[in-house]
Short mmCIF file of C-alpha atoms in Angstrom, two decimals:
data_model
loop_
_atom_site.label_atom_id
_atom_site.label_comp_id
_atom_site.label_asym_id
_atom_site.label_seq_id
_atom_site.Cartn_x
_atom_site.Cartn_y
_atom_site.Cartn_z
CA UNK A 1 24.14 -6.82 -22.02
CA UNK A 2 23.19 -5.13 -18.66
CA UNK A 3 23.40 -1.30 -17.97
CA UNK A 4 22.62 -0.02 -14.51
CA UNK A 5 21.23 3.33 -13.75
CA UNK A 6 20.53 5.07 -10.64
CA UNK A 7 16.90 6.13 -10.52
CA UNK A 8 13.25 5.75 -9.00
CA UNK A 9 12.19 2.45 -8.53
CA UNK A 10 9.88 0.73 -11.80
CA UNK A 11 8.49 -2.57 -11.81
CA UNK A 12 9.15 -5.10 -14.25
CA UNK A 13 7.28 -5.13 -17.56
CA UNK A 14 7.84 -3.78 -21.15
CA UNK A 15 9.95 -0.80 -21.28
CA UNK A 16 7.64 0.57 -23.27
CA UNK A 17 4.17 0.61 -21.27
CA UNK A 18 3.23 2.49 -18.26
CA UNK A 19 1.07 0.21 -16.74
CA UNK A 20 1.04 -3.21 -15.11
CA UNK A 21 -2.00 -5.28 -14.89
CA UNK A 22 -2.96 -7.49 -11.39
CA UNK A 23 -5.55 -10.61 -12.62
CA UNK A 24 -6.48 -13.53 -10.90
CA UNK A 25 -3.22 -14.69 -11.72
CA UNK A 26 -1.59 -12.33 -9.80
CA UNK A 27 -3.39 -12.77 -6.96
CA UNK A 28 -7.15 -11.02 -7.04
CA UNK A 29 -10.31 -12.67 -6.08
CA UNK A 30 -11.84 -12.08 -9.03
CA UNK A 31 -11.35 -10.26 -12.43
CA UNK A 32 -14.26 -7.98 -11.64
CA UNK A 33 -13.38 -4.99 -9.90
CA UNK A 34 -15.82 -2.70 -8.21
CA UNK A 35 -14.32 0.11 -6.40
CA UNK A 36 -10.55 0.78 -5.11
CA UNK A 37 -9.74 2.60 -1.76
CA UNK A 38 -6.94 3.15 0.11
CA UNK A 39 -6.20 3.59 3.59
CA UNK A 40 -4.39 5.96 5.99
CA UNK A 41 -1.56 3.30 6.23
CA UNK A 42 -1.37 3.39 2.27
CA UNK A 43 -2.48 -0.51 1.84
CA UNK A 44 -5.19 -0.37 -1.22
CA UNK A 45 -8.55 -1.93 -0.33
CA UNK A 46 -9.92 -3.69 -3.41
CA UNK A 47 -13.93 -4.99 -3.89
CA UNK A 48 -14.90 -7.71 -6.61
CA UNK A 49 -18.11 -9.94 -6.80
CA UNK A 50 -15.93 -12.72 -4.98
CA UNK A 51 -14.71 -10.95 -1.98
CA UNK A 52 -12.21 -8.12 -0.82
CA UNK A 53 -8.79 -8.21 -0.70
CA UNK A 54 -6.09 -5.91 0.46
CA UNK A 55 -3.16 -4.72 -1.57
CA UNK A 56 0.17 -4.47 0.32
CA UNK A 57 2.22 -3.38 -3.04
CA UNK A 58 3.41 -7.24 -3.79
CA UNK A 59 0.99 -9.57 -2.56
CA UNK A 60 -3.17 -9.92 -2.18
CA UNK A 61 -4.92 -10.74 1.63
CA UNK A 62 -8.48 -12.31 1.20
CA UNK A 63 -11.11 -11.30 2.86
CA UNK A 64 -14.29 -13.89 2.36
CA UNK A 65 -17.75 -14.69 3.95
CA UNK A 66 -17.65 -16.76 7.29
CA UNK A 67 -18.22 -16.97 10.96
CA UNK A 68 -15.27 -15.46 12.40
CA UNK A 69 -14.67 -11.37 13.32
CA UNK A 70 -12.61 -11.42 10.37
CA UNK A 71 -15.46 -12.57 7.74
CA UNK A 72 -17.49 -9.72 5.74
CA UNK A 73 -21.34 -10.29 5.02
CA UNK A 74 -21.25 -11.46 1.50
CA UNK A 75 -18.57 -11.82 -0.74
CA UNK A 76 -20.16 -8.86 -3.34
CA UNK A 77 -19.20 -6.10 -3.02
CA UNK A 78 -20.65 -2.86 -4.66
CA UNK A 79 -18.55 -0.41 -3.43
CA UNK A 80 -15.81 1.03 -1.05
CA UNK A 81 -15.19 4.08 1.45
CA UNK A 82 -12.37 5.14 4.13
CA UNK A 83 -14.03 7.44 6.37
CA UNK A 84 -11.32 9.88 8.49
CA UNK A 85 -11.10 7.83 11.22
CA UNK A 86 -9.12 4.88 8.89
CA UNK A 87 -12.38 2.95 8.81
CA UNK A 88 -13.17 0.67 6.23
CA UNK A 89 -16.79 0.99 4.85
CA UNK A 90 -17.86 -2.11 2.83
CA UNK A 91 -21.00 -1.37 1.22
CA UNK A 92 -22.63 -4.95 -0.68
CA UNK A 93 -25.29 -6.03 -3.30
CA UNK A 94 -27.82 -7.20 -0.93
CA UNK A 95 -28.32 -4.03 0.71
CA UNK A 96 -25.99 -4.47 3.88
CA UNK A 97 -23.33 -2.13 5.20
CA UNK A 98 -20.00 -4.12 7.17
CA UNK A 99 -17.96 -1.58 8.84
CA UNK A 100 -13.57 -3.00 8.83
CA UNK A 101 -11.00 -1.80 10.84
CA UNK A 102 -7.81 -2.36 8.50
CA UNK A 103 -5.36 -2.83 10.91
CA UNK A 104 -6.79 -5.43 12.87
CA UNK A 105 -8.95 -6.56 10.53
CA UNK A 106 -12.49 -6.57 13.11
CA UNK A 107 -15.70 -6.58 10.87
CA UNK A 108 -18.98 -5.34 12.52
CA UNK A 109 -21.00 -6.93 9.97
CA UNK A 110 -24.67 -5.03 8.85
CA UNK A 111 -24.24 -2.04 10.87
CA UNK A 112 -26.85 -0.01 11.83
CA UNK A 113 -29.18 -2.32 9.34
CA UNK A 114 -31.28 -0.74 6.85
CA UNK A 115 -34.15 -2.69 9.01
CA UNK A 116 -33.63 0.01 11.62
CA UNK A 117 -35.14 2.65 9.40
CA UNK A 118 -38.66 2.06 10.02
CA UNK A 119 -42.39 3.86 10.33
CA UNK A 120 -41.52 4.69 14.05
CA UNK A 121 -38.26 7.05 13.15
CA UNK A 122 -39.15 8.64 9.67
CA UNK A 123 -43.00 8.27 9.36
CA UNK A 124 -42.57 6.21 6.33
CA UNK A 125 -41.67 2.23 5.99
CA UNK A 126 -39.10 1.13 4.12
CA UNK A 127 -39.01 -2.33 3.30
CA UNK A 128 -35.40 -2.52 1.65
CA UNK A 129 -33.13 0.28 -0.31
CA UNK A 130 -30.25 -0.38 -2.53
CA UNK A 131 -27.00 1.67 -1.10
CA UNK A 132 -25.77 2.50 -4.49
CA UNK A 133 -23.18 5.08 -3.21
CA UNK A 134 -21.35 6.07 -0.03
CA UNK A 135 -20.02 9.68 0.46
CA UNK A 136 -18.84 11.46 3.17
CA UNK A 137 -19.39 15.06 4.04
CA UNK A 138 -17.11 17.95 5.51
CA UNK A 139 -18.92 17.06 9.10
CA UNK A 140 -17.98 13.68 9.04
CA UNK A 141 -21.41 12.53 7.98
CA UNK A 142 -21.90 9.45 5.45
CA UNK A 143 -24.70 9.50 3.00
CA UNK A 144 -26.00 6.40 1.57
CA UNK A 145 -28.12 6.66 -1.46
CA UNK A 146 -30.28 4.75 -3.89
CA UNK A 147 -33.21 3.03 -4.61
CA UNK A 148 -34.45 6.21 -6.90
CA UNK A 149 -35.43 9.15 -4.73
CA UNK A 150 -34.74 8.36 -1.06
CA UNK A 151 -31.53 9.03 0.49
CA UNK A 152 -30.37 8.74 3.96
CA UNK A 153 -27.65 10.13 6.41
CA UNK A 154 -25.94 8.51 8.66
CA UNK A 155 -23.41 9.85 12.13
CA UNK A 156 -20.96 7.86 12.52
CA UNK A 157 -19.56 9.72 15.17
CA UNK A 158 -22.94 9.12 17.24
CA UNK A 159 -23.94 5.91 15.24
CA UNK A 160 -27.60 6.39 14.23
CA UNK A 161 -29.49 7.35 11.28
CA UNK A 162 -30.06 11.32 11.08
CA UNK A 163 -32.92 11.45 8.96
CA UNK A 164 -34.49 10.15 5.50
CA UNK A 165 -35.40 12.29 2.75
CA UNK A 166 -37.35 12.00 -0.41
CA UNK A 167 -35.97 14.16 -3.59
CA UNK A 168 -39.20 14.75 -5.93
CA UNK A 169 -41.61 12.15 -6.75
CA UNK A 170 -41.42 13.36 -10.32
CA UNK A 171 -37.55 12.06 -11.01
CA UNK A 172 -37.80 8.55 -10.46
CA UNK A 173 -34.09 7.71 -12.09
CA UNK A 174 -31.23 5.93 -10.40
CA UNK A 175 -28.62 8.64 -10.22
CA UNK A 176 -25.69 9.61 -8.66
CA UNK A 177 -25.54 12.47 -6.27
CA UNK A 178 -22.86 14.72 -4.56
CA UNK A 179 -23.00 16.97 -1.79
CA UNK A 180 -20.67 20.39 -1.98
CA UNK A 181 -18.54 21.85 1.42
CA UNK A 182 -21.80 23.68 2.07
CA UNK A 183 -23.79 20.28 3.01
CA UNK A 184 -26.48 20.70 0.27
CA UNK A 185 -27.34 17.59 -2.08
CA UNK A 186 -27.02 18.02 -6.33
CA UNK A 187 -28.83 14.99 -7.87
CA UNK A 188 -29.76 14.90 -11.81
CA UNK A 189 -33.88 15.12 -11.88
CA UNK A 190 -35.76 14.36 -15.51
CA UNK A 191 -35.12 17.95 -16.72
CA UNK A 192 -31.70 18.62 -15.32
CA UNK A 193 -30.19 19.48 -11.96
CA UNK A 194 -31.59 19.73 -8.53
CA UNK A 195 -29.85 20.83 -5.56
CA UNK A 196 -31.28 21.24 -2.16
CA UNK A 197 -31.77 24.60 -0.91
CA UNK A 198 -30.38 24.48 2.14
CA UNK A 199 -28.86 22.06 4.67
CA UNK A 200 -32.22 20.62 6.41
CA UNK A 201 -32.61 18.86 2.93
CA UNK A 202 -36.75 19.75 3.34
CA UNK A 203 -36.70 21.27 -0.60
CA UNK A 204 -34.89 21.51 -3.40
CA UNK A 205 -34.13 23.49 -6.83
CA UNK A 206 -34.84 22.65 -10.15
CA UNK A 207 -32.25 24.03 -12.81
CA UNK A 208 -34.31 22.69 -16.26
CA UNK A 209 -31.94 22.47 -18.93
CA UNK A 210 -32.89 24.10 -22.28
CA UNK A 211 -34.62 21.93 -24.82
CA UNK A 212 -31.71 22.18 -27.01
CA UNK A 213 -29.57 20.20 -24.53
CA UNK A 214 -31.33 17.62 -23.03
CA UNK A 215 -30.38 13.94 -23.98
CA UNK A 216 -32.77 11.39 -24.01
CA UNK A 217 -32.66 10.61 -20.28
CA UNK A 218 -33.76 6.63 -20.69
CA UNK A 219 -33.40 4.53 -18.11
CA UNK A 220 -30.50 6.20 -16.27
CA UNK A 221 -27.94 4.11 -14.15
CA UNK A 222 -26.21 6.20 -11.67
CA UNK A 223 -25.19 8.98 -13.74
CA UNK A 224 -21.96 10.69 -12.32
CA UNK A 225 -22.19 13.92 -10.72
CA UNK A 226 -19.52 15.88 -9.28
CA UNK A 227 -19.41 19.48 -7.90
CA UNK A 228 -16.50 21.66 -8.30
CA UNK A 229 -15.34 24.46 -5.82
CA UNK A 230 -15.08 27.38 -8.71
CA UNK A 231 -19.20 26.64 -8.50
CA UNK A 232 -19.90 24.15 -11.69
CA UNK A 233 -20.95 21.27 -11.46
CA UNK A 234 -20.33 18.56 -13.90
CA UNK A 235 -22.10 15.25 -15.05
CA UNK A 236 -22.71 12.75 -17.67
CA UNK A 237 -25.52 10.93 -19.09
CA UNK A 238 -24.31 7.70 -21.63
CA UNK A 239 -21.64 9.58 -23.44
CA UNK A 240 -22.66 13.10 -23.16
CA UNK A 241 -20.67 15.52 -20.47
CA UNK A 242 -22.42 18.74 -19.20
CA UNK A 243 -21.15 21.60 -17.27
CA UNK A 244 -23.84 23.49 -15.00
CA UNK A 245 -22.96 27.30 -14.00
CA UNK A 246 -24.37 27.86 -10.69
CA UNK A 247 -23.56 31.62 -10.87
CA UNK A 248 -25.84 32.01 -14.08
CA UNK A 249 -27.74 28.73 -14.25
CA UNK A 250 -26.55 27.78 -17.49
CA UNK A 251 -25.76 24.86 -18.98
CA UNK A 252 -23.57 23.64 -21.38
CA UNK A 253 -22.22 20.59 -23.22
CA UNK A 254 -18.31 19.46 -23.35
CA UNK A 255 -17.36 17.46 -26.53
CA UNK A 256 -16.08 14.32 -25.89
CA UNK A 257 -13.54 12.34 -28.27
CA UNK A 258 -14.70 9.47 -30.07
CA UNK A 259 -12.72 5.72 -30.66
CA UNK A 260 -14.46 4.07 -33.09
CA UNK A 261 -12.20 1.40 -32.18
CA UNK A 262 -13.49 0.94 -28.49
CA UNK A 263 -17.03 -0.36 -27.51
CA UNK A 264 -19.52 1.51 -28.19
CA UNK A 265 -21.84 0.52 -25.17
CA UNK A 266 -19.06 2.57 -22.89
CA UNK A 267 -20.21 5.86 -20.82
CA UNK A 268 -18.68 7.90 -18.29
CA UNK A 269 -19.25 6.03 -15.13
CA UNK A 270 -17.63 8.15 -12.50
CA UNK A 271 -15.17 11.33 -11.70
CA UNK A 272 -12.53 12.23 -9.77
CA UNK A 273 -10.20 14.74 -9.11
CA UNK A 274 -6.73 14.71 -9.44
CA UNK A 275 -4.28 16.77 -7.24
CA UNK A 276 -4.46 20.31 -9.13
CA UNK A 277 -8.24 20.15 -8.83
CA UNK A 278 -8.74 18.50 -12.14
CA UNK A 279 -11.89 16.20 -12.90
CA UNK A 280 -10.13 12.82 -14.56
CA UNK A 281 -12.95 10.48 -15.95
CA UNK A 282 -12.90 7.01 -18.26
CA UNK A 283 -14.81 6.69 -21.62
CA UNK A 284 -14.66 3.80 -23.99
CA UNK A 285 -11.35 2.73 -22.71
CA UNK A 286 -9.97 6.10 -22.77
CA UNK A 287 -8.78 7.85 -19.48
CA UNK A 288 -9.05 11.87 -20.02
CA UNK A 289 -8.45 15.01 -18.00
CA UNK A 290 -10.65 17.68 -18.18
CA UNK A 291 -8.53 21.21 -17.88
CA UNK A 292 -9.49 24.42 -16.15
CA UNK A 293 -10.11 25.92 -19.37
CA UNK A 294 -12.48 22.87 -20.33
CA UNK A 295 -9.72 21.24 -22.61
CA UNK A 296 -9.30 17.94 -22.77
CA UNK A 297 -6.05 15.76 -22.06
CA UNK A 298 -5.27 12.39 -22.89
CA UNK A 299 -4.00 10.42 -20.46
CA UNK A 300 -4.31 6.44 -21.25
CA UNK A 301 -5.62 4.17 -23.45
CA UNK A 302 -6.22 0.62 -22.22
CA UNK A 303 -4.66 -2.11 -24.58
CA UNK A 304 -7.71 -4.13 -24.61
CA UNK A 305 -10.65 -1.10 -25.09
CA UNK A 306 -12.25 -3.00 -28.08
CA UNK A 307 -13.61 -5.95 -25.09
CA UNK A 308 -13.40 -4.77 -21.79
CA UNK A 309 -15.48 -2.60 -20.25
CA UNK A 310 -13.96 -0.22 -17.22
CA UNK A 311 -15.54 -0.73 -13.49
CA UNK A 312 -13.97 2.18 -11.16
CA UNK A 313 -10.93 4.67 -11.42
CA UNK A 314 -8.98 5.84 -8.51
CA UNK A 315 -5.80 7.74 -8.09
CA UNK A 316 -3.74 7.67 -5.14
CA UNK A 317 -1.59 10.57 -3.34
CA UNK A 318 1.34 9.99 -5.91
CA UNK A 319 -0.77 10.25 -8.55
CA UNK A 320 -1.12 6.89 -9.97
CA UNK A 321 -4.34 5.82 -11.54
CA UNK A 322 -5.99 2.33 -10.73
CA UNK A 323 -8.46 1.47 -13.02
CA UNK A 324 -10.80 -1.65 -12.48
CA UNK A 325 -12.59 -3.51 -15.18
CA UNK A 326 -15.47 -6.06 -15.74
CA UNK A 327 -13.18 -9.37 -15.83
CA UNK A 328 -9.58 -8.40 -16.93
CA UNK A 329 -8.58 -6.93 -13.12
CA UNK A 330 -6.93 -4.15 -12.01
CA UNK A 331 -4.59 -1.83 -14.13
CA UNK A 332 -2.11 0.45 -12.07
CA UNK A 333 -1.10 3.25 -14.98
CA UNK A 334 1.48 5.72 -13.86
CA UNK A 335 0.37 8.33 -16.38
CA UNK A 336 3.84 10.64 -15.67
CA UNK A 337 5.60 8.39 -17.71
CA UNK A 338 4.09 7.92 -21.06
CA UNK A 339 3.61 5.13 -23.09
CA UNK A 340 5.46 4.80 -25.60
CA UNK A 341 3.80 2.74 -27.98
CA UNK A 342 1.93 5.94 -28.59
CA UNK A 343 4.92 8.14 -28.07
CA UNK A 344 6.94 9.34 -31.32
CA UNK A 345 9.56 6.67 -32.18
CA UNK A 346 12.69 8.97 -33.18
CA UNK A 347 15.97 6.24 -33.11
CA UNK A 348 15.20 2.79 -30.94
CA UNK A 349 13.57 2.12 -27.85
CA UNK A 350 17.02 2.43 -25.77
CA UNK A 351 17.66 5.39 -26.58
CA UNK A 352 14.77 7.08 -27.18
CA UNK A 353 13.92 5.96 -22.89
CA UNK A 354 17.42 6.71 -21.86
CA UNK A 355 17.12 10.59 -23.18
CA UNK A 356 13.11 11.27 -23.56
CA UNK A 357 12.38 10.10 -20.36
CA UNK A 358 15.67 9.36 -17.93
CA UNK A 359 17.34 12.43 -19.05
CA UNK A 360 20.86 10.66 -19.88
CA UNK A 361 22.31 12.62 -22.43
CA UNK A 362 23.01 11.14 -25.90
CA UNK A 363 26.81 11.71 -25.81
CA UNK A 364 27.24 9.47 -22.50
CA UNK A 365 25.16 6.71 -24.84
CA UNK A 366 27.84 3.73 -26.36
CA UNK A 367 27.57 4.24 -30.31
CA UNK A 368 26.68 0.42 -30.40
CA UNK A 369 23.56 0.95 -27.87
CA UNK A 370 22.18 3.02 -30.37
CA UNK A 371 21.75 0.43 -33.11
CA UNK A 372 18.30 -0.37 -34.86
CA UNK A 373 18.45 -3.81 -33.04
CA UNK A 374 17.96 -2.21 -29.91
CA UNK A 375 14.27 -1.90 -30.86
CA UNK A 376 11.89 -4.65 -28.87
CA UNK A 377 12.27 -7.14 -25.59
CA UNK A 378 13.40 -4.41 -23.76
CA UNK A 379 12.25 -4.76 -19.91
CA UNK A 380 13.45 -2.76 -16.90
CA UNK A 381 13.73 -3.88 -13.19
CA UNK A 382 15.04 -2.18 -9.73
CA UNK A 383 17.88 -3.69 -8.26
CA UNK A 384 20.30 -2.11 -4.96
CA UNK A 385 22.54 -1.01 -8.08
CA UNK A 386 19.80 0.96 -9.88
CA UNK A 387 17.80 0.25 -12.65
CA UNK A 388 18.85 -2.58 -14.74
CA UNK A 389 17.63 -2.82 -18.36
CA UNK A 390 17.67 -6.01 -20.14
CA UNK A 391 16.87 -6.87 -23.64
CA UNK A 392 15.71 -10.15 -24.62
CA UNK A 393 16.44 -12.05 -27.47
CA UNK A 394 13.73 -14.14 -28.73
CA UNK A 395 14.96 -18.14 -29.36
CA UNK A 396 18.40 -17.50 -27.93
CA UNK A 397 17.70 -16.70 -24.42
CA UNK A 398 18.12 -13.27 -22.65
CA UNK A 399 21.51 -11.37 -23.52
CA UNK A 400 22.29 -9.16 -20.47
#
């Protein structure tokens, strides 16, 4: 039986899920995914430990170590940025920084080198730093940051290193950092927050947080921080969120949901914000909004939370979520339909997508459409007719 519909485009894959999942198989590098970007042409840029490779909506373009103008540095990749000028950033393990052009494809491989930050421009050698993030600021300025407190800006405009700067010698952790529209740093210290107190970057501001609230700091790993334009600022330590109040210098902590179900050596990795302003963050396989009023939304589950550990979470401009992971690949969830294995199951799964979530109404539905059998092997696909639903019947072929 076949039943076409005019409506949006969906890819093929159960009727029931909201997300389709690109492996080796379908065409990646490598199953480990560590960071997602995409471009002003709208091609997704995708890093793993075994190369890049670009994502045209069908098919996957390699990008691997080599001689040619084409060829990137090393085939790890740590992480990702598209500056405003559609230029690729490729940021590796060992330290160096390739700069792409996407459309053509030109690498300048290990620009500006870390080797060119030396005695003679700062006053202080450096022998090597690890770029654990790339950001860019509201004047077109990239920051590269790492190896515990130094951090270093970079014009790309008038390619040379601005300056190096040392946070205090007293917070040794590797942590994440963020710099706000005014151009001032926010980077967790031992005790809490510390933000720079004013744009030269010469000293900062320690916000201690109360006795009460600290966690037991460890051996941090890039903790996520991420400042919001109503003046909090959020991070995360392990699987703890905490909201800072700039206004009153509080702090406070934001409950997270527990899975008992999912691995329990998850933590919140990384932010972002969606559209409406709205930080969206992974923990223990979970993707969850956090609302203006500090509510939290669920928004995914992945199928396979128990195992896999998540790598990097971006959304794009229409809202769908990609969300990397340590060996499975790269989900793409398009969280405005829902899932409905978790959905309420009200008649059969023809019916219950044809009404709950195409809007056709239940009197245009054939009476013998809405039998139980009509339950599983359902699988939707585009075609220039519409959308075409097909069930399959397992050991006697598809019936269309």
């Amino acid at each position: 039986m076949l039943v076409a519909i005019a409506l949006p485009a969906f890819g093929q894959k159960p009727l029931y899920s909201n997300y389709t999942l690109y492996d080796t198989e379908s065409g990646l590098p490598q199953g480990y995914i560590s960071s997602v970007v995409q471009d002003q042409d709208g091609f997704l840029w995708i890093a793993t430990l075994n190369g890049l490779a670009r994502f045209d909506g069908a098919s996957f373009l390699h990008f691997q170590v080599g001689d040619s103008t084409q060829d990137i540095s090393t085939s790890q990749i740590h992480d990702l940025l598209i500056d405003d000028q559609n230029r690729l950033w490729i940021n590796h393990y060992n330290h160096k920084v390739d700069l792409m052009n996407p459309r053509t494809f030109a690498v300048q491989r290990d620009v500006q080198p870390i080797a060119a930050i030396d005695k003679a421009n700062f006053g202080l050698a450096i022998n090597w730093i690890t770029v654990d993030k790339i950001l860019s600021d509201s004047r077109r300025q990239f920051w590269m940051g790492g190896n515990r407190e130094q951090y270093f800006l970079y014009d790309s405009l008038d390619p040379r290193w601005l300056r190096l700067f040392q946070t205090p010698t007293e917070t040794p952790l590797w942590q994440g950092f963020e710099v706000d529209t005014l151009g001032r740093l926010w980077r967790l210290g031992s005790n809490g927050l510390q933000v720079s107190t004013d744009t030269t970057w010469g000293d900062f501001k320690n916000f201690p947080m109360p006795g009460e609230l600290q966690p037991n700091w460890g051996e941090a790993d890039l903790d996520p921080v991420l400042w919001l334009p109503n003046g909090r600022v959020l991070f995360a330590h392990q699987q703890q969120l905490f909201c800072f109040r700039e206004g009153d210098g509080s702090y406070h902590e934001i409950p997270l949901p527990l899975d008992p179900s999912s691995r329990q050596d998850s933590r919140i990795r990384y932010f972002l914000l969606d559209g409406k302003g709205r930080p969206v963050f992974e923990f223990q396989g979970h993707i969850y909004r956090l609302e203006h009023d500090e509510s939290i939304t669920h928004l995914w589950a992945s199928p396979n939370r128990d195992k896999i550990l998540s790598t990097w979470l971006f959304q794009d401009p229409q809202g769908v979520l990609w969300y990397g992971t340590e060996g499975e690949g790269l989900y793409r969830i398009n969280t405005l339909t829902p899932d409905f294995a978790t959905e309420k199951y009200q008649q059969n799964y023809l019916v219950d997508i044809l009404t709950n979530e195409l809007g056709v109404p239940l009197g245009q539905i054939p009476a013998n459409w809405q039998q139980s059998f009509w339950a599983y092997g359902l699988r939707y696909q585009e075609t220039p007719r519409g959308l075409v639903l097909t069930q399959e019947s397992y050991g006697y072929g598809d019936a269309r």
